[in-house]
Amino acid sequence: MTSPSASADGPGSKEPTPRRSVEPITAVPVRYPERWVAAGVVLVLAAMFVNMLITNPAFNWPFMFEHMFSDPVLRGVWVTLSATVLSMIIGILLGVVLAVMRLSGNPILVSVSWLYTWFFRGVPRLVLAVLFGNIAILYSTIHIGLPFDNYWMPLLGFEGDARFFEIDVRTLLSGYAAGLLALSLSEGAYMAEIIRAGLQSVNKGQTEAAQALGMSRSRIMRRITLPQAMRVVIPPTGNETIAMLKDTALLAYVPVTIELFYQLQAIGTRTYQIFPMLVAACLWYLAITSVLMVGQYFIERRFSRSERGVRDRIVGGAH
Amino acid sequence: MAEENNVTGTDEVVETAEGAALPADALVVAEDVHKSFGRLEVLKGIDLQVKRGEVMCVIGPSGSGKSTFLRCINHLEKLTAGRLWVNGELMGYRQKRGRLYELRDSEIAAQRSDIGMVFQRFNLFPHLTVLGNVIEAPVQVKRVPRARATERARELLERVGLPDKAHAYPEQLSGGQQQRVAIARALAMEPSLMLFDEPTSALDPELVGEVLDVMRDLAQGGMTMVVVTHEMGFAREVGDSLVFMDDGAVVESGTPSDVLSDPRHERTRAFLSKVL
């Protein structure tokens, strides 16, 4: 240990050094002429683009604005939004289950999860949408009952069947439900991989500490691992949500004709104003994506623990 | 093992559920504990007893298996051979008619809830506040009402000298403070045994003292402790017994002053000459 007096009596430490008047540096800044050149080029290109928007009659702006907010289009926006939200919710839940299965160590669950991901990631969403639209060809009715009753009932000497009730697939899987199913199941496969990566990113010491406290494996997953995985999971999930918004256009192939892009295109072909309606589609998708990005920003802030304001709110809420 | 274990204690024995006879005053009984990772044998037959209220310090070079042994006590590592009892319960298994049955996850969790553990790297839960860390296990595992758990957590934070940090997050604390929270978190489960896995090795030198102070208080309060450490001063002053391990085996054990000042084995002497 050094004696405290050694440093206190060191040279110059008693008196603060007298303050000299500080003269700010005045130097000629480095010039960047190339920035001005770039700005000029961009400006000219932008002017050309705006000029085209205004002068090219194919845009037909008044027509676009008139039809962009018509009732069928607004209904289409609603269908697109609801399909995005619902299929993402189902997809995330599926993804959590599949990821936990994949990491469970139970060989059967691991292979089921792997097989699921292999299938739904391997088949294009467009194909899935058409496939689920035509699922009624495979099953016209769904029977709820005991499996393989047509084999074992006669063997045991029973008459009839062991089916309790049946549902017509065409009513159960209307176009919208079939399309939603296709998108959700496909999303589940992608989310499973994202959530698996998140779970694996959590330090092993966290699990050990929780185990040492006597927490069971399922409780550790729920209370310790999953919440910490969220930080890693959220940004790619935002990506997935935006991708899903755009993929709802595939619903048209189920077919779900009330969907946004189908409606806009229908107006375009009917009126021969194809291009304005395509521009309207771009604008709608961009607008919704922007709203979703704002949502993602707030969710990310909620789950990042280094964020000061959020922390205060959580602490305040604990009282 | 060449050395007699120092903690022979009384000759009174108790019968466990499996019919094994254990010394009545022993909280931890390890019998010929072996552990291998693949081909690598890390523990080569450990026989040890820790009496109730005893503070046992375990020293030895890195790679000697002392941390692995500690992790065997609360079944974070499965033994390859041997038996280990804590509080008369065989850890991780049930023995019936001469056969061993693995316990379910929930049963092992119940056994662990009676054993506190403090890690070298603290392992606090970063997404929870200090208070959240301390009440998590009592509320989730023991179903203690939140208000009571909070009250108890505040007492514990007071005891480890951090009464004003309840609403801080782990990353806002120094290493020494984090380790003291980790101790409070383990104590919140009211364990009958505390395991310390090199609790001061990841700390800046000037923060070691505050953690050792808390551990010293705990020892004086009568807690049974097994401490893997490199702090010879702590071992000498606070420990009731000292175990020197090398190469997966107990080389020497006894009272700290005997082992530290008058080691009987060449390997102990060689190790101590490097660390003292």
mmCIF file of N, CA and C in Angstrom, chain A residues 181-290:
data_model
loop_
_atom_site.group_PDB
_atom_site.id
_atom_site.type_symbol
_atom_site.label_atom_id
_atom_site.label_comp_id
_atom_site.label_asym_id
_atom_site.label_seq_id
_atom_site.Cartn_x
_atom_site.Cartn_y
_atom_site.Cartn_z
ATOM 1 N N LEU A 181 -53.628 -19.929 -43.411
ATOM 2 C CA LEU A 181 -52.959 -21.152 -42.958
ATOM 3 C C LEU A 181 -51.636 -21.331 -43.695
ATOM 4 N N ALA A 182 -51.677 -21.145 -45.012
ATOM 5 C CA ALA A 182 -50.458 -21.308 -45.815
ATOM 6 C C ALA A 182 -49.379 -20.341 -45.342
ATOM 7 N N LEU A 183 -49.758 -19.067 -45.176
ATOM 8 C CA LEU A 183 -48.767 -18.072 -44.757
ATOM 9 C C LEU A 183 -48.253 -18.351 -43.349
ATOM 10 N N SER A 184 -49.150 -18.705 -42.409
ATOM 11 C CA SER A 184 -48.737 -18.940 -41.023
ATOM 12 C C SER A 184 -47.795 -20.126 -40.918
ATOM 13 N N LEU A 185 -48.163 -21.225 -41.572
ATOM 14 C CA LEU A 185 -47.339 -22.435 -41.469
ATOM 15 C C LEU A 185 -45.960 -22.185 -42.053
ATOM 16 N N SER A 186 -45.932 -21.455 -43.169
ATOM 17 C CA SER A 186 -44.647 -21.134 -43.774
ATOM 18 C C SER A 186 -43.836 -20.222 -42.868
ATOM 19 N N GLU A 187 -44.520 -19.231 -42.283
ATOM 20 C CA GLU A 187 -43.823 -18.297 -41.395
ATOM 21 C C GLU A 187 -43.262 -19.018 -40.174
ATOM 22 N N GLY A 188 -44.017 -19.996 -39.673
ATOM 23 C CA GLY A 188 -43.562 -20.763 -38.508
ATOM 24 C C GLY A 188 -42.183 -21.347 -38.720
ATOM 25 N N ALA A 189 -41.918 -21.824 -39.928
ATOM 26 C CA ALA A 189 -40.622 -22.439 -40.224
ATOM 27 C C ALA A 189 -39.497 -21.408 -40.141
ATOM 28 N N TYR A 190 -39.744 -20.219 -40.695
ATOM 29 C CA TYR A 190 -38.698 -19.180 -40.642
ATOM 30 C C TYR A 190 -38.508 -18.671 -39.212
ATOM 31 N N MET A 191 -39.628 -18.452 -38.510
ATOM 32 C CA MET A 191 -39.538 -17.952 -37.141
ATOM 33 C C MET A 191 -38.830 -18.952 -36.234
ATOM 34 N N ALA A 192 -39.031 -20.247 -36.502
ATOM 35 C CA ALA A 192 -38.375 -21.272 -35.678
ATOM 36 C C ALA A 192 -36.867 -21.073 -35.714
ATOM 37 N N GLU A 193 -36.336 -20.804 -36.903
ATOM 38 C CA GLU A 193 -34.893 -20.621 -37.027
ATOM 39 C C GLU A 193 -34.432 -19.342 -36.334
ATOM 40 N N ILE A 194 -35.230 -18.284 -36.470
ATOM 41 C CA ILE A 194 -34.858 -17.012 -35.829
ATOM 42 C C ILE A 194 -34.865 -17.162 -34.309
ATOM 43 N N ILE A 195 -35.905 -17.812 -33.786
ATOM 44 C CA ILE A 195 -36.016 -17.952 -32.333
ATOM 45 C C ILE A 195 -34.955 -18.916 -31.803
ATOM 46 N N ARG A 196 -34.659 -19.946 -32.593
ATOM 47 C CA ARG A 196 -33.591 -20.868 -32.183
ATOM 48 C C ARG A 196 -32.273 -20.114 -32.031
ATOM 49 N N ALA A 197 -31.986 -19.247 -33.005
ATOM 50 C CA ALA A 197 -30.750 -18.464 -32.920
ATOM 51 C C ALA A 197 -30.759 -17.588 -31.671
ATOM 52 N N GLY A 198 -31.936 -16.992 -31.376
ATOM 53 C CA GLY A 198 -32.050 -16.145 -30.192
ATOM 54 C C GLY A 198 -31.802 -16.924 -28.914
ATOM 55 N N LEU A 199 -32.421 -18.104 -28.830
ATOM 56 C CA LEU A 199 -32.270 -18.914 -27.617
ATOM 57 C C LEU A 199 -30.813 -19.332 -27.435
ATOM 58 N N GLN A 200 -30.155 -19.654 -28.554
ATOM 59 C CA GLN A 200 -28.768 -20.105 -28.449
ATOM 60 C C GLN A 200 -27.819 -18.958 -28.120
ATOM 61 N N SER A 201 -28.286 -17.727 -28.341
ATOM 62 C CA SER A 201 -27.407 -16.593 -28.060
ATOM 63 C C SER A 201 -27.338 -16.285 -26.561
ATOM 64 N N VAL A 202 -28.245 -16.860 -25.781
ATOM 65 C CA VAL A 202 -28.242 -16.579 -24.336
ATOM 66 C C VAL A 202 -27.150 -17.422 -23.669
ATOM 67 N N ASN A 203 -26.334 -16.750 -22.875
ATOM 68 C CA ASN A 203 -25.206 -17.381 -22.202
ATOM 69 C C ASN A 203 -25.631 -18.613 -21.393
ATOM 70 N N LYS A 204 -24.838 -19.680 -21.474
ATOM 71 C CA LYS A 204 -25.151 -20.918 -20.766
ATOM 72 C C LYS A 204 -25.162 -20.712 -19.248
ATOM 73 N N GLY A 205 -24.371 -19.760 -18.786
ATOM 74 C CA GLY A 205 -24.323 -19.474 -17.345
ATOM 75 C C GLY A 205 -25.675 -19.068 -16.794
ATOM 76 N N GLN A 206 -26.517 -18.457 -17.644
ATOM 77 C CA GLN A 206 -27.851 -18.051 -17.214
ATOM 78 C C GLN A 206 -28.687 -19.262 -16.835
ATOM 79 N N THR A 207 -28.644 -20.283 -17.679
ATOM 80 C CA THR A 207 -29.385 -21.510 -17.392
ATOM 81 C C THR A 207 -28.845 -22.166 -16.129
ATOM 82 N N GLU A 208 -27.523 -22.204 -16.010
ATOM 83 C CA GLU A 208 -26.924 -22.854 -14.838
ATOM 84 C C GLU A 208 -27.314 -22.143 -13.556
ATOM 85 N N ALA A 209 -27.283 -20.798 -13.601
ATOM 86 C CA ALA A 209 -27.642 -20.043 -12.402
ATOM 87 C C ALA A 209 -29.090 -20.336 -12.020
ATOM 88 N N ALA A 210 -29.967 -20.392 -13.021
ATOM 89 C CA ALA A 210 -31.380 -20.660 -12.750
ATOM 90 C C ALA A 210 -31.573 -22.091 -12.244
ATOM 91 N N GLN A 211 -30.824 -23.040 -12.829
ATOM 92 C CA GLN A 211 -30.896 -24.427 -12.358
ATOM 93 C C GLN A 211 -30.458 -24.512 -10.903
ATOM 94 N N ALA A 212 -29.362 -23.809 -10.584
ATOM 95 C CA ALA A 212 -28.840 -23.855 -9.222
ATOM 96 C C ALA A 212 -29.840 -23.288 -8.229
ATOM 97 N N LEU A 213 -30.719 -22.403 -8.707
ATOM 98 C CA LEU A 213 -31.738 -21.843 -7.823
ATOM 99 C C LEU A 213 -32.933 -22.777 -7.673
ATOM 100 N N GLY A 214 -32.908 -23.885 -8.396
ATOM 101 C CA GLY A 214 -33.988 -24.850 -8.267
ATOM 102 C C GLY A 214 -35.123 -24.642 -9.244
ATOM 103 N N MET A 215 -34.873 -23.884 -10.330
ATOM 104 C CA MET A 215 -35.929 -23.682 -11.320
ATOM 105 C C MET A 215 -35.967 -24.867 -12.282
ATOM 106 N N SER A 216 -37.183 -25.252 -12.677
ATOM 107 C CA SER A 216 -37.326 -26.372 -13.600
ATOM 108 C C SER A 216 -37.019 -25.902 -15.017
ATOM 109 N N ARG A 217 -36.810 -26.857 -15.915
ATOM 110 C CA ARG A 217 -36.381 -26.498 -17.264
ATOM 111 C C ARG A 217 -37.395 -25.613 -17.989
ATOM 112 N N SER A 218 -38.689 -25.935 -17.836
ATOM 113 C CA SER A 218 -39.694 -25.148 -18.553
ATOM 114 C C SER A 218 -39.782 -23.729 -17.985
ATOM 115 N N ARG A 219 -39.619 -23.621 -16.664
ATOM 116 C CA ARG A 219 -39.679 -22.294 -16.058
ATOM 117 C C ARG A 219 -38.463 -21.465 -16.479
ATOM 118 N N ILE A 220 -37.305 -22.098 -16.579
ATOM 119 C CA ILE A 220 -36.097 -21.387 -17.015
ATOM 120 C C ILE A 220 -36.307 -20.848 -18.416
ATOM 121 N N MET A 221 -36.916 -21.685 -19.280
ATOM 122 C CA MET A 221 -37.178 -21.251 -20.649
ATOM 123 C C MET A 221 -38.070 -20.011 -20.648
ATOM 124 N N ARG A 222 -39.161 -20.063 -19.875
ATOM 125 C CA ARG A 222 -40.144 -18.987 -19.881
ATOM 126 C C ARG A 222 -39.643 -17.709 -19.224
ATOM 127 N N ARG A 223 -38.971 -17.853 -18.117
ATOM 128 C CA ARG A 223 -38.640 -16.686 -17.294
ATOM 129 C C ARG A 223 -37.248 -16.122 -17.575
ATOM 130 N N ILE A 224 -36.322 -16.982 -17.997
ATOM 131 C CA ILE A 224 -34.933 -16.539 -18.105
ATOM 132 C C ILE A 224 -34.461 -16.497 -19.563
ATOM 133 N N THR A 225 -34.613 -17.608 -20.282
ATOM 134 C CA THR A 225 -33.998 -17.690 -21.600
ATOM 135 C C THR A 225 -34.782 -16.915 -22.659
ATOM 136 N N LEU A 226 -36.091 -17.178 -22.753
ATOM 137 C CA LEU A 226 -36.888 -16.500 -23.785
ATOM 138 C C LEU A 226 -36.835 -14.974 -23.683
ATOM 139 N N PRO A 227 -37.028 -14.398 -22.484
ATOM 140 C CA PRO A 227 -36.981 -12.924 -22.411
ATOM 141 C C PRO A 227 -35.639 -12.365 -22.891
ATOM 142 N N GLN A 228 -34.548 -13.089 -22.608
ATOM 143 C CA GLN A 228 -33.243 -12.590 -23.038
ATOM 144 C C GLN A 228 -33.023 -12.814 -24.529
ATOM 145 N N ALA A 229 -33.693 -13.839 -25.071
ATOM 146 C CA ALA A 229 -33.566 -14.104 -26.506
ATOM 147 C C ALA A 229 -34.276 -13.017 -27.315
ATOM 148 N N MET A 230 -35.274 -12.360 -26.716
ATOM 149 C CA MET A 230 -36.088 -11.377 -27.428
ATOM 150 C C MET A 230 -35.254 -10.298 -28.122
ATOM 151 N N ARG A 231 -34.227 -9.830 -27.427
ATOM 152 C CA ARG A 231 -33.415 -8.756 -27.974
ATOM 153 C C ARG A 231 -32.820 -9.138 -29.327
ATOM 154 N N VAL A 232 -32.422 -10.408 -29.431
ATOM 155 C CA VAL A 232 -31.822 -10.889 -30.667
ATOM 156 C C VAL A 232 -32.908 -11.207 -31.691
ATOM 157 N N VAL A 233 -34.078 -11.615 -31.205
ATOM 158 C CA VAL A 233 -35.133 -12.102 -32.091
ATOM 159 C C VAL A 233 -35.878 -10.951 -32.782
ATOM 160 N N ILE A 234 -36.022 -9.814 -32.099
ATOM 161 C CA ILE A 234 -36.909 -8.765 -32.609
ATOM 162 C C ILE A 234 -36.498 -8.185 -33.971
ATOM 163 N N PRO A 235 -35.236 -7.773 -34.186
ATOM 164 C CA PRO A 235 -34.936 -7.170 -35.497
ATOM 165 C C PRO A 235 -35.264 -8.073 -36.691
ATOM 166 N N PRO A 236 -34.834 -9.364 -36.697
ATOM 167 C CA PRO A 236 -35.226 -10.186 -37.843
ATOM 168 C C PRO A 236 -36.727 -10.441 -37.909
ATOM 169 N N THR A 237 -37.416 -10.409 -36.761
ATOM 170 C CA THR A 237 -38.871 -10.586 -36.789
ATOM 171 C C THR A 237 -39.535 -9.387 -37.460
ATOM 172 N N GLY A 238 -38.963 -8.190 -37.241
ATOM 173 C CA GLY A 238 -39.459 -7.014 -37.949
ATOM 174 C C GLY A 238 -39.331 -7.199 -39.449
ATOM 175 N N ASN A 239 -38.179 -7.719 -39.860
ATOM 176 C CA ASN A 239 -37.963 -8.040 -41.266
ATOM 177 C C ASN A 239 -39.031 -8.981 -41.794
ATOM 178 N N GLU A 240 -39.279 -10.042 -41.011
ATOM 179 C CA GLU A 240 -40.250 -11.054 -41.409
ATOM 180 C C GLU A 240 -41.640 -10.444 -41.549
ATOM 181 N N THR A 241 -41.975 -9.523 -40.637
ATOM 182 C CA THR A 241 -43.305 -8.910 -40.681
ATOM 183 C C THR A 241 -43.472 -8.109 -41.964
ATOM 184 N N ILE A 242 -42.426 -7.376 -42.319
ATOM 185 C CA ILE A 242 -42.504 -6.568 -43.538
ATOM 186 C C ILE A 242 -42.566 -7.476 -44.771
ATOM 187 N N ALA A 243 -41.777 -8.555 -44.740
ATOM 188 C CA ALA A 243 -41.826 -9.516 -45.845
ATOM 189 C C ALA A 243 -43.218 -10.134 -45.941
ATOM 190 N N MET A 244 -43.812 -10.404 -44.772
ATOM 191 C CA MET A 244 -45.145 -11.012 -44.752
ATOM 192 C C MET A 244 -46.189 -10.071 -45.335
ATOM 193 N N LEU A 245 -46.072 -8.779 -44.983
ATOM 194 C CA LEU A 245 -47.003 -7.792 -45.523
ATOM 195 C C LEU A 245 -47.020 -7.879 -47.046
ATOM 196 N N LYS A 246 -45.838 -7.975 -47.626
ATOM 197 C CA LYS A 246 -45.760 -8.016 -49.085
ATOM 198 C C LYS A 246 -46.236 -9.351 -49.626
ATOM 199 N N ASP A 247 -45.966 -10.428 -48.855
ATOM 200 C CA ASP A 247 -46.379 -11.760 -49.322
ATOM 201 C C ASP A 247 -47.880 -11.977 -49.253
ATOM 202 N N THR A 248 -48.619 -11.099 -48.558
ATOM 203 C CA THR A 248 -50.072 -11.272 -48.542
ATOM 204 C C THR A 248 -50.637 -11.095 -49.954
ATOM 205 N N ALA A 249 -49.851 -10.469 -50.847
ATOM 206 C CA ALA A 249 -50.280 -10.346 -52.241
ATOM 207 C C ALA A 249 -50.478 -11.721 -52.871
ATOM 208 N N LEU A 250 -49.778 -12.743 -52.296
ATOM 209 C CA LEU A 250 -49.908 -14.101 -52.827
ATOM 210 C C LEU A 250 -51.291 -14.673 -52.552
ATOM 211 N N LEU A 251 -52.025 -14.065 -51.610
ATOM 212 C CA LEU A 251 -53.363 -14.556 -51.292
ATOM 213 C C LEU A 251 -54.235 -14.583 -52.542
ATOM 214 N N ALA A 252 -53.933 -13.704 -53.493
ATOM 215 C CA ALA A 252 -54.710 -13.653 -54.733
ATOM 216 C C ALA A 252 -54.736 -14.999 -55.448
ATOM 217 N N TYR A 253 -53.700 -15.817 -55.208
ATOM 218 C CA TYR A 253 -53.613 -17.101 -55.908
ATOM 219 C C TYR A 253 -54.356 -18.224 -55.208
ATOM 220 N N VAL A 254 -54.903 -17.937 -53.994
ATOM 221 C CA VAL A 254 -55.587 -19.016 -53.250
ATOM 222 C C VAL A 254 -56.870 -19.482 -53.936
ATOM 223 N N PRO A 255 -57.793 -18.653 -54.387
ATOM 224 C CA PRO A 255 -57.732 -17.201 -54.533
ATOM 225 C C PRO A 255 -58.528 -16.473 -53.449
ATOM 226 N N VAL A 256 -57.934 -15.346 -52.991
ATOM 227 C CA VAL A 256 -58.650 -14.433 -52.097
ATOM 228 C C VAL A 256 -58.719 -13.110 -52.847
ATOM 229 N N THR A 257 -59.873 -12.813 -53.417
ATOM 230 C CA THR A 257 -59.944 -11.662 -54.316
ATOM 231 C C THR A 257 -60.141 -10.341 -53.586
ATOM 232 N N ILE A 258 -60.441 -10.401 -52.270
ATOM 233 C CA ILE A 258 -60.657 -9.142 -51.552
ATOM 234 C C ILE A 258 -59.342 -8.533 -51.087
ATOM 235 N N GLU A 259 -58.246 -9.158 -51.440
ATOM 236 C CA GLU A 259 -56.926 -8.738 -50.968
ATOM 237 C C GLU A 259 -56.511 -7.470 -51.724
ATOM 238 N N LEU A 260 -55.641 -6.651 -51.106
ATOM 239 C CA LEU A 260 -55.314 -5.308 -51.580
ATOM 240 C C LEU A 260 -54.811 -5.263 -53.032
ATOM 241 N N PHE A 261 -53.777 -6.018 -53.340
ATOM 242 C CA PHE A 261 -53.163 -5.898 -54.652
ATOM 243 C C PHE A 261 -54.119 -6.350 -55.755
ATOM 244 N N TYR A 262 -54.882 -7.409 -55.461
ATOM 245 C CA TYR A 262 -55.846 -7.902 -56.430
ATOM 246 C C TYR A 262 -56.869 -6.817 -56.752
ATOM 247 N N GLN A 263 -57.339 -6.141 -55.710
ATOM 248 C CA GLN A 263 -58.330 -5.083 -55.884
ATOM 249 C C GLN A 263 -57.788 -3.930 -56.733
ATOM 250 N N LEU A 264 -56.556 -3.500 -56.413
ATOM 251 C CA LEU A 264 -55.956 -2.395 -57.157
ATOM 252 C C LEU A 264 -55.764 -2.773 -58.621
ATOM 253 N N GLN A 265 -55.265 -3.991 -58.837
ATOM 254 C CA GLN A 265 -55.040 -4.450 -60.204
ATOM 255 C C GLN A 265 -56.359 -4.569 -60.967
ATOM 256 N N ALA A 266 -57.389 -5.020 -60.254
ATOM 257 C CA ALA A 266 -58.696 -5.191 -60.896
ATOM 258 C C ALA A 266 -59.210 -3.854 -61.419
ATOM 259 N N ILE A 267 -59.044 -2.826 -60.584
ATOM 260 C CA ILE A 267 -59.459 -1.489 -61.033
ATOM 261 C C ILE A 267 -58.655 -1.086 -62.263
ATOM 262 N N GLY A 268 -57.353 -1.361 -62.196
ATOM 263 C CA GLY A 268 -56.454 -0.994 -63.298
ATOM 264 C C GLY A 268 -56.839 -1.655 -64.606
ATOM 265 N N THR A 269 -57.081 -2.964 -64.582
ATOM 266 C CA THR A 269 -57.395 -3.656 -65.830
ATOM 267 C C THR A 269 -58.774 -3.275 -66.343
ATOM 268 N N ARG A 270 -59.705 -3.043 -65.399
ATOM 269 C CA ARG A 270 -61.065 -2.717 -65.798
ATOM 270 C C ARG A 270 -61.110 -1.367 -66.505
ATOM 271 N N THR A 271 -60.282 -0.434 -66.019
ATOM 272 C CA THR A 271 -60.337 0.940 -66.542
ATOM 273 C C THR A 271 -59.207 1.238 -67.513
ATOM 274 N N TYR A 272 -58.355 0.260 -67.790
ATOM 275 C CA TYR A 272 -57.162 0.439 -68.618
ATOM 276 C C TYR A 272 -56.203 1.472 -68.034
ATOM 277 N N GLN A 273 -56.328 1.759 -66.742
ATOM 278 C CA GLN A 273 -55.387 2.668 -66.078
ATOM 279 C C GLN A 273 -54.452 1.807 -65.229
ATOM 280 N N ILE A 274 -53.658 0.980 -65.910
ATOM 281 C CA ILE A 274 -52.851 -0.009 -65.183
ATOM 282 C C ILE A 274 -51.795 0.649 -64.327
ATOM 283 N N PHE A 275 -51.063 1.609 -64.925
ATOM 284 C CA PHE A 275 -49.919 2.143 -64.193
ATOM 285 C C PHE A 275 -50.289 2.916 -62.931
ATOM 286 N N PRO A 276 -51.299 3.777 -62.976
ATOM 287 C CA PRO A 276 -51.665 4.491 -61.733
ATOM 288 C C PRO A 276 -51.976 3.540 -60.586
ATOM 289 N N MET A 277 -52.623 2.432 -60.897
ATOM 290 C CA MET A 277 -52.988 1.506 -59.828
ATOM 291 C C MET A 277 -51.774 0.762 -59.284
ATOM 292 N N LEU A 278 -50.768 0.516 -60.186
ATOM 293 C CA LEU A 278 -49.520 -0.091 -59.699
ATOM 294 C C LEU A 278 -48.799 0.864 -58.756
ATOM 295 N N VAL A 279 -48.815 2.154 -59.135
ATOM 296 C CA VAL A 279 -48.204 3.163 -58.255
ATOM 297 C C VAL A 279 -48.959 3.215 -56.928
ATOM 298 N N ALA A 280 -50.282 3.126 -56.996
ATOM 299 C CA ALA A 280 -51.078 3.130 -55.766
ATOM 300 C C ALA A 280 -50.691 1.963 -54.875
ATOM 301 N N ALA A 281 -50.470 0.790 -55.495
ATOM 302 C CA ALA A 281 -50.046 -0.381 -54.710
ATOM 303 C C ALA A 281 -48.729 -0.092 -53.997
ATOM 304 N N CYS A 282 -47.751 0.476 -54.765
ATOM 305 C CA CYS A 282 -46.460 0.822 -54.153
ATOM 306 C C CYS A 282 -46.673 1.727 -52.953
ATOM 307 N N LEU A 283 -47.486 2.766 -53.149
ATOM 308 C CA LEU A 283 -47.684 3.743 -52.075
ATOM 309 C C LEU A 283 -48.327 3.104 -50.847
ATOM 310 N N TRP A 284 -49.325 2.252 -51.082
ATOM 311 C CA TRP A 284 -49.985 1.593 -49.945
ATOM 312 C C TRP A 284 -49.007 0.718 -49.172
ATOM 313 N N TYR A 285 -48.259 -0.116 -49.902
ATOM 314 C CA TYR A 285 -47.330 -1.025 -49.204
ATOM 315 C C TYR A 285 -46.258 -0.231 -48.459
ATOM 316 N N LEU A 286 -45.763 0.842 -49.106
ATOM 317 C CA LEU A 286 -44.756 1.674 -48.431
ATOM 318 C C LEU A 286 -45.322 2.305 -47.167
ATOM 319 N N ALA A 287 -46.567 2.777 -47.258
ATOM 320 C CA ALA A 287 -47.181 3.436 -46.095
ATOM 321 C C ALA A 287 -47.317 2.457 -44.943
ATOM 322 N N ILE A 288 -47.830 1.256 -45.236
ATOM 323 C CA ILE A 288 -48.037 0.289 -44.139
ATOM 324 C C ILE A 288 -46.691 -0.150 -43.568
ATOM 325 N N THR A 289 -45.702 -0.377 -44.448
ATOM 326 C CA THR A 289 -44.375 -0.757 -43.970
ATOM 327 C C THR A 289 -43.817 0.293 -43.017
ATOM 328 N N SER A 290 -44.016 1.573 -43.373
ATOM 329 C CA SER A 290 -43.502 2.646 -42.511
ATOM 330 C C SER A 290 -44.139 2.576 -41.133
#
